[in-house]
Phi, psi and omega in degrees: 000137182250347181245135179281130179288141177286335177206137179280109183240169174304324179296317178296315181299313185286336180271352181292145178302143178244128182241138173283165173303142183279146178235118182289155172280176186306325182274347181079017180266332182239151181232131180260131176210150181046259173220037180230166178234129181253132173272115186299319185292314184271335184082002180273151178230156179229144178282131179287316181202150177266004182292117181291346180271000181276145178190178178055048181288142177219153176285136172234024179166181182297321183227026179235138180237137173253133176219168181254143173234114179253118185274181184293344178267004178084009180270139184247129177249136173273126182234132175255135181223134174279145179263007178292144175251159006268351183237078180295140182266141175222151179202154178275144178237003179165158181222134179241133184276055178192155176289134177240155178206180175057047182289137178217146181223160178205128177286131182265161178303332180289346185100341174289168180241118176282143176227153176216148179206175180243155180201164178275138180230160174269179182301339178273002180082013181269147179302141179243132173250104183302334182287330182245359180297143181297127182272136178291153180284336180244150177268003182297146176232130183238130182229145175235007179201165171289155000275123178275314177212163185214124177061277179222021186224136170285129185289150178223189179276002174278145177209165180279148177214160179262132176246144179234161177193188181216147175253134174238179182242131176225124179055038176080005179236151177283145176225152175276108186300129182075355181050040183208163173237153181243135177287111182291337186250012181303130178076010185257344186068017177258154178224134178202145357298159186280124180287159003267352188246007180298146179213205184295344176290348180278355178211163177211157181250134173232170180295345181250003177148201182247143166241146181203160176251146180207150175299146175293116184291347180273350182248148180290119183294344178283335185243356180226146180261355190302121169234139182250159174262135181235155177234131174244111179289128178220140180258315186246345185064017171247005179303128183291342177217131183283140173298161180297135178298144178249125183285141176270123186270133177226079184306130178090347178243118187226022180262211179298135165254138186212162170046058176288138181221124175289146170289166179295326179286343174085002182259344183244156176222134172249142177203177178243154177209145175265165183274308188279141179269005178223032182217114184283347184241026175295163179290128177281138177252142177274126186238143176244133167259104185296327180218110186296339178279356175234073188290356179279350184245120174226158180229137179260134175283139176057036178291147177232159183297328181277358177082358184283335183086135187281326181271116187272054176222169183244092179299144183239265180286153185224142170219146178268142170296162188297331177256014175067011181271349180227156171243148172242130182225151173257151179199150177287142175206112175051053173083014175220154171261113189254170180244136184228155177238140176208159175299148184275000177247122183307323182293337179267349180274071184272346176239155180296156184305147180274132179285134179257138180291124177225167181300157175301130184132211183227137179285130177245352177185154178200151179217150175273124182285137173276141177224145178306128179080002185292340180298340182257001182262162179281155186287348174295346177264003175304146176242134183248136170265121189242130172254133183212166172224173176209181180293346181235358184225125185273348176195126182223130175248137181212166176248124181244143179245104183302331182283348180226185176263010184285135174213118188247127178288133178256315185202141174222126182296332184250013184054050180058040176094344185298323181293339177269354187078019182250160177214160180296336182294344179282342188261132179215172174217155180228157171234136179220161181288130179276195183287345179232206182274066180199160177254152181241140182259147175214143172273147177233129176236122181257162177296152179295339179270003184295138176224127179295336181279346182280151176270002181294139176249139184250136177296151180274135168242109179264122179258130183246122188281164178269193179130275001288346178280078179212192180196153165280117178250163174285075185209164186273148173211143174260001178257312176232092183251111183303328182294329177300317180288320180299320183287349171284340180121023180251153160269116186263127177242127183241089184282151175244080185282184178314133183104345183286148179274154177095005182234023180101146185291326179297318179297320179292314184290342186293351178277345181300126182066019189215033190305317182258012183267258183305317180301317178297314180297325176298320179292324175299315179297324179297313180299316180295322180295319178298316179303321188270339190235356181233082184296341180283352183259131176264095181285349175286347179241032186283150173228156179225143183220146178198157180229149178062241174300325175300327175290322172304313184294326176299314179291328176293315179301324179307322183266007183240167181304326181298333180301332180278354179277344184255145177280332181203154180231152175229124180242113179253123177045052184262179180262122172276313180222127177293343176291346178265006184298340180276008169272358179282179182258316179271088187292341178298337181293302178294329178301318179284307189290336176252015170056046176142176178281165179298324183275343178263333185218053183302326183301324180293324177290319181292326185301320185251030182277113179301327182297338181296338183247023184299336179295343181266351185297126184211346184273135178308133186219135172263125179254128178236132177209158182235144186284341177266011176277099179268352174286315175229097187304153186301337179297336176297317178290320180297318181297315180297316179296318180298320178297314181299317180294317181297328179273001180064027175276129179308126186203158179216146179242126175242121183237137174245108180293338188247020178241158178259219181294342177242154172261110190249332183286131185306314181295322176295322179296322177297318177296317178305309182294321179299316182288317181296309181294322178299321181293308184289326180294326179297315187271340180271348183091356180296325180302315179293322178298317181294324179293321182288337179272000000 
């Protein structure tokens, strides 16, 4: 953005440029993101192509980029483009009659370039093009087993699979060898990337083959979370048939496997894995495969005899140092996603990972920069390219030096929030005593016009996060952005009560079987702390908003004493009755969080049922729900609205027929913000203040 907004509004937020995490080229001088290239030294960027059908760009040389173009007929073309100016060259190297995504490449010792991507296949392992696929005459769907639907899609016999191939050079140009791709998972009954959010992070390419994660085909995916790591040995990536995948064994750990990454030498793999096979938010453990050709041997970092793991954090993304002696991992910590360094051998990791200095906010991506001669230097001299966001900045690129505290800003789309009319001075955090012997953290975002010297009091907007194993982090969002509410004239408080991630696994696990217990009491303590310690906040004009589990908590609050403290409530895709949790798709979620099935432990579901207290509902409430939300079906919103209307409680229903658990379409998002802000502003008095100004 080049013009500073006079006020940060939903329109400003949604129109702001969006950048993917940056990926450096081999020399570390240029960075590829979205469909642009950034020069690190100058900070200038250039658009690769204006084609709206282009995507998935990857480096295939110092100044060459490979990307995919999928046309309206579902056909995908591989295109190579030089980033040289002023007349960059581009050419096609192959076409596949199906949509492809999640492109990844790796230069092989032979000089060729291995590539892998994902695509939809039929039960025979053949590519499927939804645009040209034969349409059934009837819309009927018949099922005799779970999974019936997932996230926002009715399941079918189509599934995702990984395809591989190789690029060679002819007459100075890259070509797709054999002009074909091979289904790596053909005949295996495995699917990867893992739906609904799996992407290229679910697999990686090494000089000796592919590693990938996939659901255990022997377990019901609706009731189990178990995903395993597999290795497929490949030498040239032109093999017409892939060898059978070999499972990586991790005795005692049977939960999600995620983010496999080959070492630079190509013989080792690091990845993460959870313990429980029925818990999506278990603590992730960092695992090493010392020799990928011996998949029976793995080592766990910070392992303990009791199996709990010594490092009380959840590692996520992984990168290897240039000489493979160190690992860099990201993990949540106290409301931020931070970056850490540790030795790449578990036996040498005798101390917990070292925190690396990064910009204020949360890391969303990072890469180790290559430098001439770096192969002979120690990894404390590694340089990291870091992509991050914050509560006031939607995209920030920086250079971090793990060996020092130095971190240098390279580029910010919003000039560190200035283009939005936002500043870091608006962001604060508080700690308050929770319902037990522990403290709870919350983020605070104030209006840009806020002045401590003023006698003006601002109404409270309390935002309650979903998950419930989630957290409000110092990071950007276009769906629930605290700054949007703050700029309306609220002091926004975003608490991370019991169940939140980033504050230790015990704190996170304590919400199990306790949905309306400790978390609710933590929110009560938060409200009381604000009343007693934040004189600039007018709690008599408070409003509360939440989505998903946060929507459950809004409906729970409605039937509890705290509900009478708020002038208005907003419930987005929330839970009306926990007895309806078995209408969801991922059944392992209620099985874990309510400590059993509905028919085996009905009392646990009834205990925290918001509908049980519907006779107490009295606070004006806006209900928002979407018809493609299969996680929490639209009937949950309809039931809550019907109760409010029948009780003559002021209420409004907003429904999106074409959205899922999230509101993603820009025009729908504008309507969402208009209705939400209009609702809370009406009851908090902000509407009258805005008219008077």
